[in-house]
PDB file of C-alpha atoms in Angstrom:
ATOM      1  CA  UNK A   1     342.577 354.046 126.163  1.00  0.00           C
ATOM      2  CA  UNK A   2     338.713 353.082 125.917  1.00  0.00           C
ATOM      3  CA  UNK A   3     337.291 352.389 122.812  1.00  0.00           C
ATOM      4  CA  UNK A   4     334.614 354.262 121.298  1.00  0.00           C
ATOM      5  CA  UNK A   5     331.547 352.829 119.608  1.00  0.00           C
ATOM      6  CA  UNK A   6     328.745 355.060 118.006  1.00  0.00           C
ATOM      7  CA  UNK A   7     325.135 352.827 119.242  1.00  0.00           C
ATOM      8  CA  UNK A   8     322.625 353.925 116.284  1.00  0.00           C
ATOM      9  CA  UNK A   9     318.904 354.021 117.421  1.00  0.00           C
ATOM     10  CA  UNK A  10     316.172 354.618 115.019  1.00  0.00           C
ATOM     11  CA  UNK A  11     312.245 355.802 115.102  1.00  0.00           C
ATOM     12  CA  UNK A  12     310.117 355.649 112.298  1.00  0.00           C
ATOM     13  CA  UNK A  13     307.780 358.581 112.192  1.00  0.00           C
ATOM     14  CA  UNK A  14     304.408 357.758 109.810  1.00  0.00           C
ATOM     15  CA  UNK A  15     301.877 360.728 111.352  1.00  0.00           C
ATOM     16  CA  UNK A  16     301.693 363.992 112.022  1.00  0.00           C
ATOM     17  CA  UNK A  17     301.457 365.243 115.547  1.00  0.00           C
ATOM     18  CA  UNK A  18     302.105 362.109 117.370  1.00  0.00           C
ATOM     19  CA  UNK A  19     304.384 360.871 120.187  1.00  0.00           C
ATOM     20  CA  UNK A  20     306.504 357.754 119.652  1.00  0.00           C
ATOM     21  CA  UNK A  21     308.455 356.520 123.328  1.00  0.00           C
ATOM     22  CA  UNK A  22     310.691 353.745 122.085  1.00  0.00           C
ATOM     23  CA  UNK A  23     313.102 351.960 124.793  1.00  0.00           C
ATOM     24  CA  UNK A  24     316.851 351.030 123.180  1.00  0.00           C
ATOM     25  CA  UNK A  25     319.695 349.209 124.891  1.00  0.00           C
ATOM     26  CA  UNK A  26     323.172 350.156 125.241  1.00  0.00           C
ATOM     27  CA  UNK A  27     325.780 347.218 125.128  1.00  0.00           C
ATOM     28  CA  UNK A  28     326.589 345.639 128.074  1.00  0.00           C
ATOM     29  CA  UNK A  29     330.167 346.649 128.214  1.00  0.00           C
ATOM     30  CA  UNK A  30     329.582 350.396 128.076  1.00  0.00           C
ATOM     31  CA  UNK A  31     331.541 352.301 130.199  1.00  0.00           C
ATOM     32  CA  UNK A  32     329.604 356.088 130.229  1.00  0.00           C
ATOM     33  CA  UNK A  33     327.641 357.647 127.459  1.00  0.00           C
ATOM     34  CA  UNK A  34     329.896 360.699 126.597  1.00  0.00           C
ATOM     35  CA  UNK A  35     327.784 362.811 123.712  1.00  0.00           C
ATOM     36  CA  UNK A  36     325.056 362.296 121.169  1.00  0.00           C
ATOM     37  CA  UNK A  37     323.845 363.721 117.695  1.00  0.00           C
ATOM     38  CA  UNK A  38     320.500 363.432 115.815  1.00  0.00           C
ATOM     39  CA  UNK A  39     320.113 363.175 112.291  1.00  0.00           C
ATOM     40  CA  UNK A  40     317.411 362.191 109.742  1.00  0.00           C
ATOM     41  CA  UNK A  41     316.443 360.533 106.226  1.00  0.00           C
ATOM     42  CA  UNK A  42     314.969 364.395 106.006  1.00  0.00           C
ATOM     43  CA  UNK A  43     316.362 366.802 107.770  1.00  0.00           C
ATOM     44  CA  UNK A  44     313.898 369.294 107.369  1.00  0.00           C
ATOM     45  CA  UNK A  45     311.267 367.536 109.029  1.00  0.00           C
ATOM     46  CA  UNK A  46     313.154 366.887 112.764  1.00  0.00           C
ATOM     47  CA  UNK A  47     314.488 370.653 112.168  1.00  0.00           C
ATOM     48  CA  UNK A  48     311.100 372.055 112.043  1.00  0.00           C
ATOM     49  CA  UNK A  49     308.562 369.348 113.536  1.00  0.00           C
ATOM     50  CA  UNK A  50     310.995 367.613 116.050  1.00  0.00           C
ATOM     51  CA  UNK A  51     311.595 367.394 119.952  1.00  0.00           C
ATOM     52  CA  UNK A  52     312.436 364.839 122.314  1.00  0.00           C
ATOM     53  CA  UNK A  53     313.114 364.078 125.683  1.00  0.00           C
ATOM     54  CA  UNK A  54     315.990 361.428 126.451  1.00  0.00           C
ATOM     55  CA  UNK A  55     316.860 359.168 129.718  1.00  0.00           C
ATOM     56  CA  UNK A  56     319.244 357.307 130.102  1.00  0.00           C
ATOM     57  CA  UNK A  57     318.591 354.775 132.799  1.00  0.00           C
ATOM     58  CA  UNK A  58     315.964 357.509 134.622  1.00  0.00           C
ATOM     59  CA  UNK A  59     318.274 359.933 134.474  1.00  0.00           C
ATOM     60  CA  UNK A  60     316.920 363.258 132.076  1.00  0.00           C
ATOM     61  CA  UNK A  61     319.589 364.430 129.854  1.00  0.00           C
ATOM     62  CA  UNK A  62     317.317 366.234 127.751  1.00  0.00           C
ATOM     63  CA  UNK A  63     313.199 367.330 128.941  1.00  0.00           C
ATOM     64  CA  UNK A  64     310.459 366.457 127.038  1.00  0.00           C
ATOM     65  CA  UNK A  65     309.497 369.222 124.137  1.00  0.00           C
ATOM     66  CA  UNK A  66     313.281 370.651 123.886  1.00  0.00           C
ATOM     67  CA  UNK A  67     313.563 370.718 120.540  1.00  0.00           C
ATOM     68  CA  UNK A  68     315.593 368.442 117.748  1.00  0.00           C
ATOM     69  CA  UNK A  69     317.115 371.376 116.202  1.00  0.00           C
ATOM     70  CA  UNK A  70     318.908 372.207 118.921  1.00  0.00           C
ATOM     71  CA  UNK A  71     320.733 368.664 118.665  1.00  0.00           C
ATOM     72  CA  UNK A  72     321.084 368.444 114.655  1.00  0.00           C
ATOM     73  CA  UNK A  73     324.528 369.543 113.066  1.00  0.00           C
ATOM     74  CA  UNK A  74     325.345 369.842 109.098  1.00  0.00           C
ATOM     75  CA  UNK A  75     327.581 368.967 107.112  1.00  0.00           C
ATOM     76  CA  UNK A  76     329.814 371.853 107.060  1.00  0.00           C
ATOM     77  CA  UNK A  77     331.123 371.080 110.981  1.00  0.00           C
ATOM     78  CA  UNK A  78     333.770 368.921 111.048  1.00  0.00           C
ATOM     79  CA  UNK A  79     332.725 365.038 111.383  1.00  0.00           C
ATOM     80  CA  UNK A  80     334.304 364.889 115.178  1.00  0.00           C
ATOM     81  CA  UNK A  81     332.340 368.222 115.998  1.00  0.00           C
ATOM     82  CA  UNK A  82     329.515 367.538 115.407  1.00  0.00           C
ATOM     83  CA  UNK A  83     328.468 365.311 118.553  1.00  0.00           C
ATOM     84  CA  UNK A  84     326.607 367.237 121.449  1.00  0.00           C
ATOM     85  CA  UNK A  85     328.762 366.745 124.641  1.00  0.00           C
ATOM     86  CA  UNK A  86     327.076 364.761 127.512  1.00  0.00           C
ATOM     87  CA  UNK A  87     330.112 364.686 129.603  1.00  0.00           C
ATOM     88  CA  UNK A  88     330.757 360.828 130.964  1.00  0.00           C
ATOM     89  CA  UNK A  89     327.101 359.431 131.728  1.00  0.00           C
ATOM     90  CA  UNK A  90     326.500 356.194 133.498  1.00  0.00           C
ATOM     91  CA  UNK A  91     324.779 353.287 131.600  1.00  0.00           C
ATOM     92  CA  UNK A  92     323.599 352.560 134.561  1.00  0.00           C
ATOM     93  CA  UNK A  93     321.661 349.578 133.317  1.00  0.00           C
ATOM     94  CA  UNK A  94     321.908 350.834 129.866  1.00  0.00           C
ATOM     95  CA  UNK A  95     317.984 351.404 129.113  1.00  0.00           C
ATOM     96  CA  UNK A  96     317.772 354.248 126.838  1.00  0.00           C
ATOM     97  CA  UNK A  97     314.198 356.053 126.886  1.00  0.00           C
ATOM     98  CA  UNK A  98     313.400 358.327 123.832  1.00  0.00           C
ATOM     99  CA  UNK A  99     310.003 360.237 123.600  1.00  0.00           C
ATOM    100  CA  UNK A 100     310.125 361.903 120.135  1.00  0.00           C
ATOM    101  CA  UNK A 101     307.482 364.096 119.259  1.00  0.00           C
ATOM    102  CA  UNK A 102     306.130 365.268 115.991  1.00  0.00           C
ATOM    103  CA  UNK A 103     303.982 369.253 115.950  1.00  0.00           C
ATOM    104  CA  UNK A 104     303.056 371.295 113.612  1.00  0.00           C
ATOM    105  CA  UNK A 105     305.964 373.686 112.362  1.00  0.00           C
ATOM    106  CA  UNK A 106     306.307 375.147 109.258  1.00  0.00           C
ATOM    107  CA  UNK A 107     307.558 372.500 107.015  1.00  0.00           C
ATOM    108  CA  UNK A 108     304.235 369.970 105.593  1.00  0.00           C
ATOM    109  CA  UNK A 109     304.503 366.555 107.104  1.00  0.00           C
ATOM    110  CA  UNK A 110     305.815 364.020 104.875  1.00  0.00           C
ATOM    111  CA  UNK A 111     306.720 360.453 106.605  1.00  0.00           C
ATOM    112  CA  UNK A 112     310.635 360.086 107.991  1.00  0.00           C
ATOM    113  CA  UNK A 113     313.008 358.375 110.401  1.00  0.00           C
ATOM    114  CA  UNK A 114     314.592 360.012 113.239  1.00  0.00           C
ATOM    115  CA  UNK A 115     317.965 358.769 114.214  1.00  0.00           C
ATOM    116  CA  UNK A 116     320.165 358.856 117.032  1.00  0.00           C
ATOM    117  CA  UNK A 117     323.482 358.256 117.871  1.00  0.00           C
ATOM    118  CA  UNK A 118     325.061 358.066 121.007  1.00  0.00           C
ATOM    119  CA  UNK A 119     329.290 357.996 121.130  1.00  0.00           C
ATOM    120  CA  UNK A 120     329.645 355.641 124.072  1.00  0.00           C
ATOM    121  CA  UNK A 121     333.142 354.347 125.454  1.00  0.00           C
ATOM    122  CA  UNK A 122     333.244 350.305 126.370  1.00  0.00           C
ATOM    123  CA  UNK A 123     335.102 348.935 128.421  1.00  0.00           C
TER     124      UNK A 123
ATOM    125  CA  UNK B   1     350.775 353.910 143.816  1.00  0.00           C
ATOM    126  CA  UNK B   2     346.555 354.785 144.025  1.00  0.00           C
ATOM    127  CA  UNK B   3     345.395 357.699 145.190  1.00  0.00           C
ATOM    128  CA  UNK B   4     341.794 358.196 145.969  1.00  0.00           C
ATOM    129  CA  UNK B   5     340.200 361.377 146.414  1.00  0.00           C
ATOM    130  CA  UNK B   6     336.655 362.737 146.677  1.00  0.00           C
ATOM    131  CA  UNK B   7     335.340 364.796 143.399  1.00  0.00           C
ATOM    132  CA  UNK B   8     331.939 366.141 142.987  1.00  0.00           C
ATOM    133  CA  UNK B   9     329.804 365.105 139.859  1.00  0.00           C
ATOM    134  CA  UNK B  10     328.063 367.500 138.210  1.00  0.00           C
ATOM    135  CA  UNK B  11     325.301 366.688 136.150  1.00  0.00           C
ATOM    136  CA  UNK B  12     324.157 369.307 132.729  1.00  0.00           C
ATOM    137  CA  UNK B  13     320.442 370.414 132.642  1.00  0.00           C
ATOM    138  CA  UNK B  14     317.700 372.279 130.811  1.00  0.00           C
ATOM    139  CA  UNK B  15     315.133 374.059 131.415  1.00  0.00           C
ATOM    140  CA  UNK B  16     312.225 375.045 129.215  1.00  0.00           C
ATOM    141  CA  UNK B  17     309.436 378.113 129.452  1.00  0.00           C
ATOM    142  CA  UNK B  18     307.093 378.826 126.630  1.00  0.00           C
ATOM    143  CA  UNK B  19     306.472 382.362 125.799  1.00  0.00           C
ATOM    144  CA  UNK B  20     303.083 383.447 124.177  1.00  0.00           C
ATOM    145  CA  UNK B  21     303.395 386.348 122.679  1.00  0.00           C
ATOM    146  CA  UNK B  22     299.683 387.805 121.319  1.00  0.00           C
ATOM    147  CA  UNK B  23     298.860 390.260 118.860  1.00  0.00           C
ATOM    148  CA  UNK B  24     300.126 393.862 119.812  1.00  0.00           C
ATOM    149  CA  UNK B  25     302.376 392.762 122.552  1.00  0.00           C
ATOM    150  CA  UNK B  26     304.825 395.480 123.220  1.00  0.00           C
ATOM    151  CA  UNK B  27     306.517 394.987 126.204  1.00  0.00           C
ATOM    152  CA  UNK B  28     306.121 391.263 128.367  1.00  0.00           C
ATOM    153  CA  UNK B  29     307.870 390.267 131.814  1.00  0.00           C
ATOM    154  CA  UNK B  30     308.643 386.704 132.586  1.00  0.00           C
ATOM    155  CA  UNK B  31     310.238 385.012 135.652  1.00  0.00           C
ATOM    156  CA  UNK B  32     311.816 381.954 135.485  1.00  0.00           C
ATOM    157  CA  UNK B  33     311.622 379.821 138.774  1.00  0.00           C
ATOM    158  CA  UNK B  34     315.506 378.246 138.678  1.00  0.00           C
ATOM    159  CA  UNK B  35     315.517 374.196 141.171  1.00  0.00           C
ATOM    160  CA  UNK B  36     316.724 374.474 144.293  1.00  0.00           C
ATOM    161  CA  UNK B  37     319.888 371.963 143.416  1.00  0.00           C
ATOM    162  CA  UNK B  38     321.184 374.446 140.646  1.00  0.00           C
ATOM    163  CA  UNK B  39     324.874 375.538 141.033  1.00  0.00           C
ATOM    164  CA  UNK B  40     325.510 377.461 137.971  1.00  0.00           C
ATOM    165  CA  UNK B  41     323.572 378.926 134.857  1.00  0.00           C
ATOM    166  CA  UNK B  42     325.607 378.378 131.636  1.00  0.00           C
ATOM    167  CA  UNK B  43     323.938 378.911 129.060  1.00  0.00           C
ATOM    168  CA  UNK B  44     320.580 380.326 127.282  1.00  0.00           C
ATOM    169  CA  UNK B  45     318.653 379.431 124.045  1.00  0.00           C
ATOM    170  CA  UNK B  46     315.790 380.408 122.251  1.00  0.00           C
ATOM    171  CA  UNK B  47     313.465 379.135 119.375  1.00  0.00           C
ATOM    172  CA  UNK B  48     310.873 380.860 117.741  1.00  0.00           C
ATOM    173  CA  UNK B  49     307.629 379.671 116.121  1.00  0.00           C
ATOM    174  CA  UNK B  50     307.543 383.358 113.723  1.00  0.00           C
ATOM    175  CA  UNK B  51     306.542 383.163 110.436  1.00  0.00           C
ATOM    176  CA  UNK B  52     309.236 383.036 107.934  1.00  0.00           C
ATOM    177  CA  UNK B  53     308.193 382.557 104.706  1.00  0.00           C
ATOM    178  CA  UNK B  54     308.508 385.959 103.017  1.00  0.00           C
ATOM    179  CA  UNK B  55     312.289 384.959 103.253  1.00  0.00           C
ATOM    180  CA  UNK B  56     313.835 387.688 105.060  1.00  0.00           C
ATOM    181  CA  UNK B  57     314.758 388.004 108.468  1.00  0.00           C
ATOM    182  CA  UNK B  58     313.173 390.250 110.534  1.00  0.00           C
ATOM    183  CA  UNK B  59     313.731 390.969 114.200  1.00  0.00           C
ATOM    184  CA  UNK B  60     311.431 390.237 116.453  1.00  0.00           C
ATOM    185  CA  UNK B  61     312.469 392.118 119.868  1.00  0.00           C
ATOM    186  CA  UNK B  62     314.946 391.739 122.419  1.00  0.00           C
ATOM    187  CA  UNK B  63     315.424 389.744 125.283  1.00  0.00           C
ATOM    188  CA  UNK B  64     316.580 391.081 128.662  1.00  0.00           C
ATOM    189  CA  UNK B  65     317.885 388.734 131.748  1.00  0.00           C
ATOM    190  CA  UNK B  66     317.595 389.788 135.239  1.00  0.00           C
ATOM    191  CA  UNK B  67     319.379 387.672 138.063  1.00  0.00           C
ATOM    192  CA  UNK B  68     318.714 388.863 142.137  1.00  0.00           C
ATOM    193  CA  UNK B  69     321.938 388.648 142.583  1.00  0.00           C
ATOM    194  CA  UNK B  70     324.865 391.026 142.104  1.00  0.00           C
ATOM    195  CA  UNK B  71     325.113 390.383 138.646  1.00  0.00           C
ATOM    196  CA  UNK B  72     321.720 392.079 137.863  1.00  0.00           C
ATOM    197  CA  UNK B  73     321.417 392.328 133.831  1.00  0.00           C
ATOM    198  CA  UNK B  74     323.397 389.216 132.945  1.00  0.00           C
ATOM    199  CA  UNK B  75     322.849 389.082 129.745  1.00  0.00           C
ATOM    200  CA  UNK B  76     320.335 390.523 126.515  1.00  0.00           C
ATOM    201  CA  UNK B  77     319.902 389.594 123.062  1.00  0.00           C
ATOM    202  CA  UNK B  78     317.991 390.374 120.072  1.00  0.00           C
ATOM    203  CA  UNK B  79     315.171 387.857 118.457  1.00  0.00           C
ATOM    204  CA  UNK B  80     315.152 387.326 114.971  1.00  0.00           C
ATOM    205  CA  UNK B  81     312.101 385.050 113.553  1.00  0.00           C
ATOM    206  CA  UNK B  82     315.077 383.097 112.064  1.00  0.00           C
ATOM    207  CA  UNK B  83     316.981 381.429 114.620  1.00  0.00           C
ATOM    208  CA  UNK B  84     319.995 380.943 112.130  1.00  0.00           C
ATOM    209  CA  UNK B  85     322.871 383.570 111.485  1.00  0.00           C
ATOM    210  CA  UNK B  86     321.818 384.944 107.963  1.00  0.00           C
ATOM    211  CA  UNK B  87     324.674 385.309 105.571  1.00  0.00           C
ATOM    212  CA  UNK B  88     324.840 388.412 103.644  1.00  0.00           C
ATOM    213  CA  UNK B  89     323.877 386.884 100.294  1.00  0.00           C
ATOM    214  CA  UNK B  90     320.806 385.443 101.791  1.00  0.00           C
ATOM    215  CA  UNK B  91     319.769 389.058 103.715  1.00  0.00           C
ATOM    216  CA  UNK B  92     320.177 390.678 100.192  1.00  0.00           C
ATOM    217  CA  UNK B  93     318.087 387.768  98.586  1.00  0.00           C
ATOM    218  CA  UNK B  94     321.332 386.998  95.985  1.00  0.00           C
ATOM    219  CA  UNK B  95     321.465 383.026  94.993  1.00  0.00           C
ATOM    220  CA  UNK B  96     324.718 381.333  95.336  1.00  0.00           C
ATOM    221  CA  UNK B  97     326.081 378.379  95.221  1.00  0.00           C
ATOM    222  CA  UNK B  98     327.839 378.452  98.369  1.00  0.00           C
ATOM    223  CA  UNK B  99     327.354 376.137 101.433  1.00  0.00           C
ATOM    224  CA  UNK B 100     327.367 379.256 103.811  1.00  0.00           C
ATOM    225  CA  UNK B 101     324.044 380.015 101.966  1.00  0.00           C
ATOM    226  CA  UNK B 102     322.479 376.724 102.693  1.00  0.00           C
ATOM    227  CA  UNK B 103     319.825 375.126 104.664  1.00  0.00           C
ATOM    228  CA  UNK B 104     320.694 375.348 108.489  1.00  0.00           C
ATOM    229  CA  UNK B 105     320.574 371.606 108.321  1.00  0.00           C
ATOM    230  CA  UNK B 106     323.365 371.601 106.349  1.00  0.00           C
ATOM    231  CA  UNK B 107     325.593 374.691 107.410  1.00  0.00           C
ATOM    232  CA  UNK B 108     325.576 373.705 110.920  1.00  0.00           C
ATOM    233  CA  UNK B 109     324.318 377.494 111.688  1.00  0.00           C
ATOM    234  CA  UNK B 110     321.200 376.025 113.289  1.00  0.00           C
ATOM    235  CA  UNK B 111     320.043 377.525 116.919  1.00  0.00           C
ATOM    236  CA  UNK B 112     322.792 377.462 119.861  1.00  0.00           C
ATOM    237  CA  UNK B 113     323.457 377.974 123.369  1.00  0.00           C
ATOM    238  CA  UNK B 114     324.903 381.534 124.650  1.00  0.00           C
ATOM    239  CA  UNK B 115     327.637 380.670 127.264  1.00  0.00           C
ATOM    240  CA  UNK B 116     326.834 382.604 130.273  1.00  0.00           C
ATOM    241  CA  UNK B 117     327.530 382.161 133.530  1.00  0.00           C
ATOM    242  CA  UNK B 118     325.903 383.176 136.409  1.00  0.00           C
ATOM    243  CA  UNK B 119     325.424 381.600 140.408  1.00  0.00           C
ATOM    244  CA  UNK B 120     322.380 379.514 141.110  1.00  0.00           C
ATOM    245  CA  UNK B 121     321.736 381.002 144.362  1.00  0.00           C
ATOM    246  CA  UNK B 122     319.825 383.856 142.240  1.00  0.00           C
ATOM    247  CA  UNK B 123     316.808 381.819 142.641  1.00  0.00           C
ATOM    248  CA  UNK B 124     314.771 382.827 139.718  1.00  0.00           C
ATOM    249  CA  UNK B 125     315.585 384.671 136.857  1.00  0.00           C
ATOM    250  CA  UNK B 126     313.220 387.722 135.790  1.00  0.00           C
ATOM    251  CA  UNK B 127     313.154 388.972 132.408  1.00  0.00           C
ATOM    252  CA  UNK B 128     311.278 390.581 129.433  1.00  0.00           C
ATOM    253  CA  UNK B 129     310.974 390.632 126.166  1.00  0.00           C
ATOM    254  CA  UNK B 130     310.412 393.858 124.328  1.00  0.00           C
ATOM    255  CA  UNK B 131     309.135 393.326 121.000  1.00  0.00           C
ATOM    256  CA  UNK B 132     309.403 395.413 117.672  1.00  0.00           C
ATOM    257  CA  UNK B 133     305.641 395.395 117.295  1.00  0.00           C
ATOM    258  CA  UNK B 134     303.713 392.445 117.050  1.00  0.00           C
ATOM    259  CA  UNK B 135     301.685 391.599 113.624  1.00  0.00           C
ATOM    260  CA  UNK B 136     301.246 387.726 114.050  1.00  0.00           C
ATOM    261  CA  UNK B 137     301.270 385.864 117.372  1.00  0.00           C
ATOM    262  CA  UNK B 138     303.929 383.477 117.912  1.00  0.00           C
ATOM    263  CA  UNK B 139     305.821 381.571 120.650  1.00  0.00           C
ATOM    264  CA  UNK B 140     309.187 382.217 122.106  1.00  0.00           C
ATOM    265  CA  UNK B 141     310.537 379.027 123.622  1.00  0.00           C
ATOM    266  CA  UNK B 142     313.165 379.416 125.873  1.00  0.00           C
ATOM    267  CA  UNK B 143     316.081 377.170 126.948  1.00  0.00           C
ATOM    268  CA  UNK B 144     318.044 377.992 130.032  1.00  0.00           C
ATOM    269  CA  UNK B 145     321.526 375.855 130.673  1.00  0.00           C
ATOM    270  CA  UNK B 146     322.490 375.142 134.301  1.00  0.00           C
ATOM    271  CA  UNK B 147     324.627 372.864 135.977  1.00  0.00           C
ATOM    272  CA  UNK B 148     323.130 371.233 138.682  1.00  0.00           C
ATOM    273  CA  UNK B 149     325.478 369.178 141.564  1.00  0.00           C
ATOM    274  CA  UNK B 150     324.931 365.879 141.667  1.00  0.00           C
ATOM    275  CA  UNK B 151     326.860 363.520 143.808  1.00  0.00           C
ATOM    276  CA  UNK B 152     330.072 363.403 145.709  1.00  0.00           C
ATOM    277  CA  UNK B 153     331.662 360.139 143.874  1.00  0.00           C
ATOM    278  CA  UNK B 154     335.335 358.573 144.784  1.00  0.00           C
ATOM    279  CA  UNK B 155     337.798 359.061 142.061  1.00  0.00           C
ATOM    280  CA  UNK B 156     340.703 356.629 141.395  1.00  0.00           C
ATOM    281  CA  UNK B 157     344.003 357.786 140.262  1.00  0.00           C
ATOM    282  CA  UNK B 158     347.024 356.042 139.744  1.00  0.00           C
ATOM    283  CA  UNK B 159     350.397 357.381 140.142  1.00  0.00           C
ATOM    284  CA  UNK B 160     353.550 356.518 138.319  1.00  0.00           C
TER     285      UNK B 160
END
């Protein structure tokens, strides 16, 4: 059975409106990229402010401007349900691309960090 | 014993269309141009950028989905400017101390997919959105699911 490891990326966000691309690297070893969840120091903020658009070695899982919500899960779902399923992506050669951006929504800007996790099985 | 066999990949996408919706909008078409590699649409979405602050949850309109295929209304839904499922308690503005009363953030209710499921060689998906009479203007943004084929990949299996 492949093991499981959780790879923890995070992005500081310090202004309003912006765009932050950050590149990340998946281990070496890993085997596909099977789901991922975002979270953050304030939750609020990514709910109402946040969208991103992911790639994992050039290929899109998610477009630019679709929106964090839509990835975020609380605390009521059960801990193992609250990953979004990606099926079994290829590392390929495990560059992850994240362009998070920050608009105006109804919640006042107030400086956080965006996190992501991505369940990945090694090999 | 190995057994090889040829399985198709395929790959989850989204799309994303921004609807404007002005002051005194009543009634507004949309089309939806679907990629050529599509195989299936599975799912649809929608966020809204409605005011909300007044605390109770209003509904915007409804949203209608039109396929050119047989299936012809696929699927329609009402809009509410909260994207959340409001409990009862927070409808009728009663405090509680409940976690089913809580920020979205931390219920879990937040926005989801609809599971539909409908052939890709529709094309383009027409639609409208008929609202309940527009005060403020706001944005619709909507997320359409599809499964797209990707590659035919060799698959290893090994028997007994």
């Amino acid at each position: 059975m492949a093991k499981i490891i959780y790879k923890r990326f995070t992005i500081a966000i310090g202004a309003a409106n912006g765009s932050y691309p950050k590149k990340f690297d998946l281990d070496k070893n890993t085997k596909s990229v099977t789901a991922v969840q975002v979270t953050a120091d304030k939750p609020e903020q990514i709910f109402n402010r946040g969208s991103q658009r992911i790639e994992i070695s050039g290929d899109e899982l998610y477009p630019e401007d679709y929106e964090t919500k839509l990835l975020m899960s609380g605390i009521s779902v059960a801990p193992d349900a609250r990953f979004v399923e990606l099926g079994e992506v290829a590392p390929g050669n495990g560059e992850v691309k994240i362009l998070y951006k920050d608009f105006n929504g109804p919640v006042a800007f107030s400086a956080y960090t965006v996190v992501f996790i991505f369940k990945c099985e090694i090999e | 014993m190995e057994n090889v066999f040829n399985a198709v990949k395929v790959r989850r996408k989204y799309l994303i269309q921004e609807l404007p919706i002005p002051v005194g909008t009543v009634y507004l078409p949309f089309e939806i141009r679907l990629p050529a590699t599509i195989k299936n649409v599975t799912g649809v979405a929608y966020t809204n950028t409605a005011d909300n602050t007044s605390g109770e949850v209003t509904k915007l309109g409804t949203l209608g989905f039109i396929s050119n295929d047989e299936a012809d209304l696929f699927f329609s839904m009402d809009v509410y400017d909260d994207v959340y499922a409001p409990t009862d308690e927070e409808i009728a503005g009663i405090s509680s101390l409940s976690i089913e009363t809580d920020e979205p953030w931390i219920t879990g209710k937040g926005p989801g997919f609809t599971k539909v499921l409908l052939s890709g060689t529709t094309g383009t998906i027409t639609g409208w959105f008929k609202t309940s009479g527009t005060v403020t203007a706001y944005t619709i943004k909507l997320y359409v699911q599809y499964e797209e084929i990707d590659e035919l990949i060799q698959v290893q299996e090994v028997v007994g």
